[in-house]
C-alpha cells in the first residue's frame, strides 16, 4: 500500500534499536526523511547509514539523552518543521511499590510523560500551520492493564494518555492526528532486560523465562519491531487521517478484555 507520505520528514526519538528503530525503518521504507536520535552515537550512525543506503532517504542524527532539557533542545532544533513526530524513550526500571520515592517518580514522569509532551508542544504548531501532521507516542500495554512491577511506567504513561486524549481533539481540526501505540512484549533489548530479571529471580535460564512469558500470550510469541514499525507507519499515513486520540494495543492478545 502506498502510504502517501513520500517526501515528508519525521522525527523518531530513541530510534537506534528496538521499537523506535522499527518505526524509523518503516517510515524510511515509505520514503520519509528522518531525524533519528539515541544516546549512543555508534549504533545510531550505523543504523542511519543503513537506512540512507537501503531507502535513499535523508537521515539526520542527534546523539543525546532525549529526556534531558539540553537533549530536547538539540533534537527540537534539528527537527524544526517536521511533519511526523514519534515519541519514545527508555522505560522506567521494574520494582516494588513500597520502594519508590518521589525522585523515582519524577524521573519516570520526566522520561515517559513530560518528554513526549515537550516534543508535542514544540512541534505541533508547525504541523498545525501546514494543516497536516501525525504524532505517534510509544507507550505501553500497561496503560490498559497495569503490570504490577512496572508501577513507575503505569503511572507516567497513564498521565501521558490523559494528556493525549484532550490534546488530540484540540489539534484534529488542523489536520493533525495524535495517537498512542501500546506495545505488549516485543523481542527487543528491553524485553531481554525484563526477562533477565525474571530469570534471576526464579533461578531459571533466559530461554525458559522467555518461553514462560510467550506461553501467556495468545499468539504464543513475542512481537517484532517490524510489525510494530509497520503499524506506526500506517498511523502516519494519509489513509489514517480519521484516527484521532486512539490507544492501539499491539500485544498478541495478551491483554484479556473485550474492548
Ligand atoms: P530498547 O530495545 O531498549 O531500545 C531503546 C532505544 O531507545 C535505543 O535505541 C536506545 O538507545 C534509545 N534510548 C533509550 N533511552 C534513551 C534516552 N534517554 N534518550 C535517547 N535515546 C534513548 O527498548 P524498546 O523495547 O524498543 O522499548 C521502547 C519503549 O517501549 C520503552 O519505553 C519501553 O519501556 C516500551 N515498551 C517496550 C516493550 C517491549 O516489549 N519491548 C513493551 C512495552 C513497552 P541508547 O541506549 O543508545 O540511548
mmCIF file of C-alpha atoms and ligand atoms in Angstrom:
data_model
loop_
_atom_site.group_PDB
_atom_site.id
_atom_site.type_symbol
_atom_site.label_atom_id
_atom_site.label_comp_id
_atom_site.label_asym_id
_atom_site.label_seq_id
_atom_site.Cartn_x
_atom_site.Cartn_y
_atom_site.Cartn_z
ATOM 1 C CA UNK A 1 0.000 0.000 0.000
ATOM 2 C CA UNK A 2 1.309 3.462 -0.873
ATOM 3 C CA UNK A 3 1.094 5.381 2.412
ATOM 4 C CA UNK A 4 1.145 8.718 0.593
ATOM 5 C CA UNK A 5 3.868 10.231 2.789
ATOM 6 C CA UNK A 6 6.906 10.059 0.483
ATOM 7 C CA UNK A 7 8.955 13.267 0.876
ATOM 8 C CA UNK A 8 7.579 14.092 4.325
ATOM 9 C CA UNK A 9 10.012 14.487 7.251
ATOM 10 C CA UNK A 10 9.802 12.711 10.608
ATOM 11 C CA UNK A 11 11.487 12.879 13.994
ATOM 12 C CA UNK A 12 11.741 9.450 15.623
ATOM 13 C CA UNK A 13 13.045 9.720 19.192
ATOM 14 C CA UNK A 14 15.085 6.903 20.778
ATOM 15 C CA UNK A 15 15.412 5.087 17.458
ATOM 16 C CA UNK A 16 18.778 3.289 17.181
ATOM 17 C CA UNK A 17 17.289 -0.026 18.372
ATOM 18 C CA UNK A 18 14.059 -1.788 19.212
ATOM 19 C CA UNK A 19 10.613 -0.298 18.620
ATOM 20 C CA UNK A 20 11.887 3.190 17.731
ATOM 21 C CA UNK A 21 14.167 1.673 15.084
ATOM 22 C CA UNK A 22 11.220 -0.359 13.755
ATOM 23 C CA UNK A 23 9.267 2.901 13.297
ATOM 24 C CA UNK A 24 12.234 4.646 11.620
ATOM 25 C CA UNK A 25 12.726 1.693 9.242
ATOM 26 C CA UNK A 26 9.056 1.576 8.215
ATOM 27 C CA UNK A 27 8.884 5.348 7.674
ATOM 28 C CA UNK A 28 12.114 5.260 5.619
ATOM 29 C CA UNK A 29 10.629 2.464 3.512
ATOM 30 C CA UNK A 30 7.635 4.765 2.878
ATOM 31 C CA UNK A 31 10.055 7.435 1.587
ATOM 32 C CA UNK A 32 10.064 9.670 4.673
ATOM 33 C CA UNK A 33 13.228 11.675 5.519
ATOM 34 C CA UNK A 34 14.279 11.210 9.130
ATOM 35 C CA UNK A 35 15.752 12.805 12.211
ATOM 36 C CA UNK A 36 16.928 9.888 14.389
ATOM 37 C CA UNK A 37 18.068 10.051 17.999
ATOM 38 C CA UNK A 38 19.656 7.879 20.699
ATOM 39 C CA UNK A 39 22.305 8.414 23.357
ATOM 40 C CA UNK A 40 24.890 6.028 21.890
ATOM 41 C CA UNK A 41 26.333 7.582 18.723
ATOM 42 C CA UNK A 42 27.903 4.425 17.193
ATOM 43 C CA UNK A 43 24.732 2.343 16.806
ATOM 44 C CA UNK A 44 22.773 5.454 15.828
ATOM 45 C CA UNK A 45 25.205 6.299 12.994
ATOM 46 C CA UNK A 46 25.336 2.678 11.819
ATOM 47 C CA UNK A 47 21.541 2.413 11.592
ATOM 48 C CA UNK A 48 21.209 5.856 9.980
ATOM 49 C CA UNK A 49 23.730 4.814 7.282
ATOM 50 C CA UNK A 50 21.841 1.588 6.671
ATOM 51 C CA UNK A 51 18.519 3.416 6.192
ATOM 52 C CA UNK A 52 20.106 6.012 3.881
ATOM 53 C CA UNK A 53 21.570 3.330 1.648
ATOM 54 C CA UNK A 54 18.567 0.961 1.746
ATOM 55 C CA UNK A 55 15.855 3.563 1.134
ATOM 56 C CA UNK A 56 17.572 6.631 -0.364
ATOM 57 C CA UNK A 57 16.100 8.951 2.262
ATOM 58 C CA UNK A 58 17.958 11.709 4.080
ATOM 59 C CA UNK A 59 18.702 10.918 7.730
ATOM 60 C CA UNK A 60 19.955 13.459 10.261
ATOM 61 C CA UNK A 61 21.209 12.121 13.610
ATOM 62 C CA UNK A 62 21.224 13.759 17.038
ATOM 63 C CA UNK A 63 23.083 11.727 19.686
ATOM 64 C CA UNK A 64 21.826 12.839 23.111
ATOM 65 C CA UNK A 65 19.621 11.949 26.053
ATOM 66 C CA UNK A 66 16.146 12.883 24.876
ATOM 67 C CA UNK A 67 14.841 13.120 28.444
ATOM 68 C CA UNK A 68 17.242 15.936 29.431
ATOM 69 C CA UNK A 69 16.385 19.607 28.780
ATOM 70 C CA UNK A 70 19.628 20.053 26.845
ATOM 71 C CA UNK A 71 18.983 16.926 24.738
ATOM 72 C CA UNK A 72 15.432 18.050 23.994
ATOM 73 C CA UNK A 73 16.658 21.461 22.848
ATOM 74 C CA UNK A 74 19.171 19.830 20.444
ATOM 75 C CA UNK A 75 16.616 17.435 18.981
ATOM 76 C CA UNK A 76 13.902 20.090 18.638
ATOM 77 C CA UNK A 77 16.304 22.396 16.820
ATOM 78 C CA UNK A 78 17.187 19.647 14.324
ATOM 79 C CA UNK A 79 13.533 18.678 13.902
ATOM 80 C CA UNK A 80 12.028 22.108 13.178
ATOM 81 C CA UNK A 81 9.301 21.806 10.555
ATOM 82 C CA UNK A 82 8.817 18.023 10.737
ATOM 83 C CA UNK A 83 5.507 16.597 9.521
ATOM 84 C CA UNK A 84 5.651 13.490 11.712
ATOM 85 C CA UNK A 85 6.715 13.006 15.357
ATOM 86 C CA UNK A 86 7.254 9.629 17.007
ATOM 87 C CA UNK A 87 7.998 9.999 20.716
ATOM 88 C CA UNK A 88 9.907 7.309 22.581
ATOM 89 C CA UNK A 89 12.467 6.852 25.386
ATOM 90 C CA UNK A 90 13.694 4.019 27.558
ATOM 91 C CA UNK A 91 11.204 2.641 30.080
ATOM 92 C CA UNK A 92 11.492 3.011 33.872
ATOM 93 C CA UNK A 93 13.023 0.148 35.870
ATOM 94 C CA UNK A 94 10.823 -2.535 37.477
ATOM 95 C CA UNK A 95 10.471 -2.616 41.266
ATOM 96 C CA UNK A 96 8.177 -2.704 44.250
ATOM 97 C CA UNK A 97 5.551 -0.049 45.103
ATOM 98 C CA UNK A 98 6.922 0.296 48.609
ATOM 99 C CA UNK A 99 10.464 1.139 47.416
ATOM 100 C CA UNK A 100 9.759 4.073 45.094
ATOM 101 C CA UNK A 101 10.473 7.561 46.398
ATOM 102 C CA UNK A 102 9.485 10.950 44.999
ATOM 103 C CA UNK A 103 12.691 11.173 42.923
ATOM 104 C CA UNK A 104 11.919 7.831 41.230
ATOM 105 C CA UNK A 105 8.506 9.157 40.183
ATOM 106 C CA UNK A 106 9.948 12.473 38.995
ATOM 107 C CA UNK A 107 12.453 10.592 36.797
ATOM 108 C CA UNK A 108 9.738 8.363 35.312
ATOM 109 C CA UNK A 109 7.345 11.276 34.752
ATOM 110 C CA UNK A 110 10.141 13.264 33.104
ATOM 111 C CA UNK A 111 11.106 10.458 30.722
ATOM 112 C CA UNK A 112 7.751 8.933 29.820
ATOM 113 C CA UNK A 113 5.246 11.767 30.253
ATOM 114 C CA UNK A 114 6.854 15.233 30.240
ATOM 115 C CA UNK A 115 9.396 14.473 27.476
ATOM 116 C CA UNK A 116 6.770 13.474 24.873
ATOM 117 C CA UNK A 117 4.640 16.427 25.988
ATOM 118 C CA UNK A 118 7.608 18.801 25.478
ATOM 119 C CA UNK A 119 8.089 17.464 21.931
ATOM 120 C CA UNK A 120 4.411 17.841 21.096
ATOM 121 C CA UNK A 121 4.337 21.385 22.494
ATOM 122 C CA UNK A 122 7.367 22.341 20.378
ATOM 123 C CA UNK A 123 6.424 20.644 17.102
ATOM 124 C CA UNK A 124 2.605 20.652 16.903
ATOM 125 C CA UNK A 125 2.372 24.378 15.989
ATOM 126 C CA UNK A 126 4.444 23.828 12.802
ATOM 127 C CA UNK A 127 2.189 20.931 11.764
ATOM 128 C CA UNK A 128 -0.959 22.948 12.501
ATOM 129 C CA UNK A 129 0.348 25.844 10.378
ATOM 130 C CA UNK A 130 0.808 23.448 7.447
ATOM 131 C CA UNK A 131 -2.605 21.857 8.019
ATOM 132 C CA UNK A 132 -1.156 18.338 8.205
ATOM 133 C CA UNK A 133 0.700 16.339 10.845
ATOM 134 C CA UNK A 134 0.977 12.982 12.567
ATOM 135 C CA UNK A 135 2.109 12.197 16.110
ATOM 136 C CA UNK A 136 2.559 8.662 17.433
ATOM 137 C CA UNK A 137 3.572 8.141 21.065
ATOM 138 C CA UNK A 138 5.078 4.798 22.024
ATOM 139 C CA UNK A 139 3.539 3.983 25.417
ATOM 140 C CA UNK A 140 2.766 0.506 26.781
ATOM 141 C CA UNK A 141 0.099 -2.131 27.297
ATOM 142 C CA UNK A 142 0.409 -1.149 30.968
ATOM 143 C CA UNK A 143 -1.892 1.799 30.178
ATOM 144 C CA UNK A 144 -4.751 -0.645 29.547
ATOM 145 C CA UNK A 145 -3.917 -3.241 32.201
ATOM 146 C CA UNK A 146 -1.325 -2.496 34.870
ATOM 147 C CA UNK A 147 1.885 -4.512 35.155
ATOM 148 C CA UNK A 148 2.485 -4.534 38.902
ATOM 149 C CA UNK A 149 6.292 -4.469 38.835
ATOM 150 C CA UNK A 150 6.222 -1.559 36.366
ATOM 151 C CA UNK A 151 4.316 0.849 38.615
ATOM 152 C CA UNK A 152 6.503 3.787 37.564
ATOM 153 C CA UNK A 153 5.678 3.077 33.932
ATOM 154 C CA UNK A 154 1.949 2.528 34.685
ATOM 155 C CA UNK A 155 1.788 5.924 36.385
ATOM 156 C CA UNK A 156 3.791 8.027 33.903
ATOM 157 C CA UNK A 157 2.277 6.571 30.735
ATOM 158 C CA UNK A 158 -1.278 6.866 32.007
ATOM 159 C CA UNK A 159 -0.621 10.566 32.630
ATOM 160 C CA UNK A 160 0.576 10.954 29.032
ATOM 161 C CA UNK A 161 -2.506 9.092 27.801
ATOM 162 C CA UNK A 162 -4.805 11.544 29.579
ATOM 163 C CA UNK A 163 -2.928 14.478 28.043
ATOM 164 C CA UNK A 164 -3.192 12.991 24.540
ATOM 165 C CA UNK A 165 -6.916 12.283 24.936
ATOM 166 C CA UNK A 166 -7.643 16.001 25.309
ATOM 167 C CA UNK A 167 -4.908 17.473 23.113
ATOM 168 C CA UNK A 168 -5.623 15.203 20.125
ATOM 169 C CA UNK A 169 -9.141 16.661 19.946
ATOM 170 C CA UNK A 170 -7.773 20.204 20.044
ATOM 171 C CA UNK A 171 -5.364 19.737 17.122
ATOM 172 C CA UNK A 172 -7.554 17.489 14.927
ATOM 173 C CA UNK A 173 -9.327 20.495 13.310
ATOM 174 C CA UNK A 174 -5.913 21.466 11.842
ATOM 175 C CA UNK A 175 -5.382 18.132 10.058
ATOM 176 C CA UNK A 176 -3.062 16.851 12.791
ATOM 177 C CA UNK A 177 -3.645 13.471 14.440
ATOM 178 C CA UNK A 178 -2.153 12.200 17.703
ATOM 179 C CA UNK A 179 -2.427 8.529 18.647
ATOM 180 C CA UNK A 180 -0.647 6.181 21.023
ATOM 181 C CA UNK A 181 0.793 2.758 20.208
ATOM 182 C CA UNK A 182 0.732 0.381 23.182
ATOM 183 C CA UNK A 183 3.328 -2.387 22.862
ATOM 184 C CA UNK A 184 2.888 -5.667 24.624
ATOM 185 C CA UNK A 185 6.013 -7.781 24.791
ATOM 186 C CA UNK A 186 8.286 -7.389 21.756
ATOM 187 C CA UNK A 187 11.646 -9.025 21.111
ATOM 188 C CA UNK A 188 13.992 -6.108 21.928
ATOM 189 C CA UNK A 189 16.752 -5.310 24.440
ATOM 190 C CA UNK A 190 14.053 -4.011 26.810
ATOM 191 C CA UNK A 191 12.323 -7.426 26.766
ATOM 192 C CA UNK A 192 15.715 -9.097 27.391
ATOM 193 C CA UNK A 193 16.255 -6.833 30.418
ATOM 194 C CA UNK A 194 12.811 -7.711 31.831
ATOM 195 C CA UNK A 195 13.315 -11.447 31.131
ATOM 196 C CA UNK A 196 16.765 -11.491 32.728
ATOM 197 C CA UNK A 197 15.209 -10.023 35.895
ATOM 198 C CA UNK A 198 12.637 -12.846 35.916
ATOM 199 C CA UNK A 199 15.314 -15.471 35.168
ATOM 200 C CA UNK A 200 17.444 -14.241 38.057
ATOM 201 C CA UNK A 201 14.512 -14.023 40.465
ATOM 202 C CA UNK A 202 13.238 -17.521 39.618
ATOM 203 C CA UNK A 203 16.671 -19.129 39.121
ATOM 204 C CA UNK A 204 15.811 -20.236 35.561
ATOM 205 C CA UNK A 205 17.522 -19.723 32.177
ATOM 206 C CA UNK A 206 16.711 -16.794 29.854
ATOM 207 C CA UNK A 207 15.247 -19.255 27.332
ATOM 208 C CA UNK A 208 12.926 -20.656 29.991
ATOM 209 C CA UNK A 209 11.925 -17.149 31.130
ATOM 210 C CA UNK A 210 11.086 -16.234 27.507
ATOM 211 C CA UNK A 211 9.170 -19.477 26.950
ATOM 212 C CA UNK A 212 7.158 -18.930 30.152
ATOM 213 C CA UNK A 213 6.223 -15.417 29.074
ATOM 214 C CA UNK A 214 5.411 -16.435 25.487
ATOM 215 C CA UNK A 215 3.070 -19.119 26.844
ATOM 216 C CA UNK A 216 0.954 -16.380 28.478
ATOM 217 C CA UNK A 217 0.387 -14.644 25.102
ATOM 218 C CA UNK A 218 -2.435 -15.981 22.897
ATOM 219 C CA UNK A 219 -0.174 -15.513 19.817
ATOM 220 C CA UNK A 220 2.424 -17.663 21.693
ATOM 221 C CA UNK A 221 5.319 -15.441 20.664
ATOM 222 C CA UNK A 222 6.848 -12.002 21.107
ATOM 223 C CA UNK A 223 6.059 -9.207 18.638
ATOM 224 C CA UNK A 224 8.698 -7.979 16.227
ATOM 225 C CA UNK A 225 9.951 -4.441 15.703
ATOM 226 C CA UNK A 226 8.981 -4.748 12.030
ATOM 227 C CA UNK A 227 5.313 -5.417 12.902
ATOM 228 C CA UNK A 228 5.372 -2.525 15.341
ATOM 229 C CA UNK A 229 7.013 -0.176 12.825
ATOM 230 C CA UNK A 230 4.511 -1.060 10.086
ATOM 231 C CA UNK A 231 1.615 -0.117 12.380
ATOM 232 C CA UNK A 232 3.343 3.149 13.264
ATOM 233 C CA UNK A 233 3.884 3.986 9.574
ATOM 234 C CA UNK A 234 0.201 3.279 8.857
ATOM 235 C CA UNK A 235 -0.837 5.669 11.663
ATOM 236 C CA UNK A 236 1.388 8.267 9.957
ATOM 237 C CA UNK A 237 -0.152 7.637 6.538
ATOM 238 C CA UNK A 238 -2.652 9.696 4.558
ATOM 239 C CA UNK A 239 -5.152 6.846 4.993
ATOM 240 C CA UNK A 240 -5.081 7.159 8.817
ATOM 241 C CA UNK A 241 -6.263 10.790 8.888
ATOM 242 C CA UNK A 242 -9.560 9.929 10.619
ATOM 243 C CA UNK A 243 -7.900 8.000 13.512
ATOM 244 C CA UNK A 244 -7.735 10.525 16.362
ATOM 245 C CA UNK A 245 -6.786 10.090 20.022
ATOM 246 C CA UNK A 246 -6.731 6.292 19.931
ATOM 247 C CA UNK A 247 -4.728 3.820 22.005
ATOM 248 C CA UNK A 248 -3.780 0.914 19.790
ATOM 249 C CA UNK A 249 -2.675 -2.239 21.538
ATOM 250 C CA UNK A 250 -0.087 -4.480 19.847
ATOM 251 C CA UNK A 251 0.168 -7.389 22.253
ATOM 252 C CA UNK A 252 -0.663 -10.679 20.520
ATOM 253 C CA UNK A 253 -3.897 -10.803 22.542
ATOM 254 C CA UNK A 254 -2.116 -10.721 25.917
ATOM 255 C CA UNK A 255 -4.454 -8.157 27.492
ATOM 256 C CA UNK A 256 -7.626 -10.103 28.239
ATOM 257 C CA UNK A 257 -10.502 -7.723 27.596
ATOM 258 C CA UNK A 258 -13.489 -7.222 25.322
ATOM 259 C CA UNK A 259 -12.771 -3.645 24.177
HETATM 260 P P1 LIG B 1 15.154 -0.925 23.588
HETATM 261 O O1 LIG B 1 15.202 -2.097 22.677
HETATM 262 O O2 LIG B 1 15.927 -0.948 24.860
HETATM 263 O O3 LIG B 1 15.595 0.354 22.707
HETATM 264 C C1 LIG B 1 15.583 1.619 23.283
HETATM 265 C C2 LIG B 1 16.093 2.630 22.261
HETATM 266 O O4 LIG B 1 15.926 3.922 22.828
HETATM 267 C C3 LIG B 1 17.561 2.504 21.949
HETATM 268 O O5 LIG B 1 17.799 2.970 20.636
HETATM 269 C C4 LIG B 1 18.213 3.437 22.959
HETATM 270 O O6 LIG B 1 19.495 3.847 22.531
HETATM 271 C C5 LIG B 1 17.203 4.573 22.965
HETATM 272 N N1 LIG B 1 17.106 5.325 24.221
HETATM 273 C C6 LIG B 1 16.832 4.842 25.452
HETATM 274 N N2 LIG B 1 16.813 5.826 26.353
HETATM 275 C C7 LIG B 1 17.069 6.982 25.657
HETATM 276 C C8 LIG B 1 17.185 8.341 26.033
HETATM 277 N N3 LIG B 1 17.043 8.714 27.304
HETATM 278 N N4 LIG B 1 17.458 9.265 25.080
HETATM 279 C C9 LIG B 1 17.605 8.886 23.790
HETATM 280 N N5 LIG B 1 17.506 7.603 23.377
HETATM 281 C C10 LIG B 1 17.239 6.665 24.302
HETATM 282 O O7 LIG B 1 13.643 -0.587 24.035
HETATM 283 P P2 LIG B 1 12.278 -0.949 23.282
HETATM 284 O O8 LIG B 1 11.884 -2.335 23.600
HETATM 285 O O9 LIG B 1 12.376 -0.506 21.875
HETATM 286 O O10 LIG B 1 11.255 -0.024 24.107
HETATM 287 C C11 LIG B 1 10.885 1.266 23.677
HETATM 288 C C12 LIG B 1 9.838 1.792 24.657
HETATM 289 O O11 LIG B 1 8.700 0.924 24.633
HETATM 290 C C13 LIG B 1 10.330 1.822 26.116
HETATM 291 O O12 LIG B 1 9.815 2.937 26.763
HETATM 292 C C14 LIG B 1 9.744 0.553 26.691
HETATM 293 O O13 LIG B 1 9.548 0.633 28.076
HETATM 294 C C15 LIG B 1 8.420 0.481 25.941
HETATM 295 N N6 LIG B 1 7.865 -0.871 25.916
HETATM 296 C C16 LIG B 1 8.578 -1.886 25.373
HETATM 297 C C17 LIG B 1 8.040 -3.156 25.380
HETATM 298 C C18 LIG B 1 8.799 -4.340 24.794
HETATM 299 O O14 LIG B 1 8.360 -5.481 24.977
HETATM 300 N N7 LIG B 1 9.884 -4.147 24.103
HETATM 301 C C19 LIG B 1 6.784 -3.394 25.944
HETATM 302 C C20 LIG B 1 6.089 -2.328 26.491
HETATM 303 C C21 LIG B 1 6.649 -1.057 26.483
HETATM 304 P P3 LIG B 1 20.616 4.349 23.585
HETATM 305 O O15 LIG B 1 20.619 3.345 24.702
HETATM 306 O O16 LIG B 1 21.866 4.405 22.807
HETATM 307 O O17 LIG B 1 20.158 5.704 24.039
#
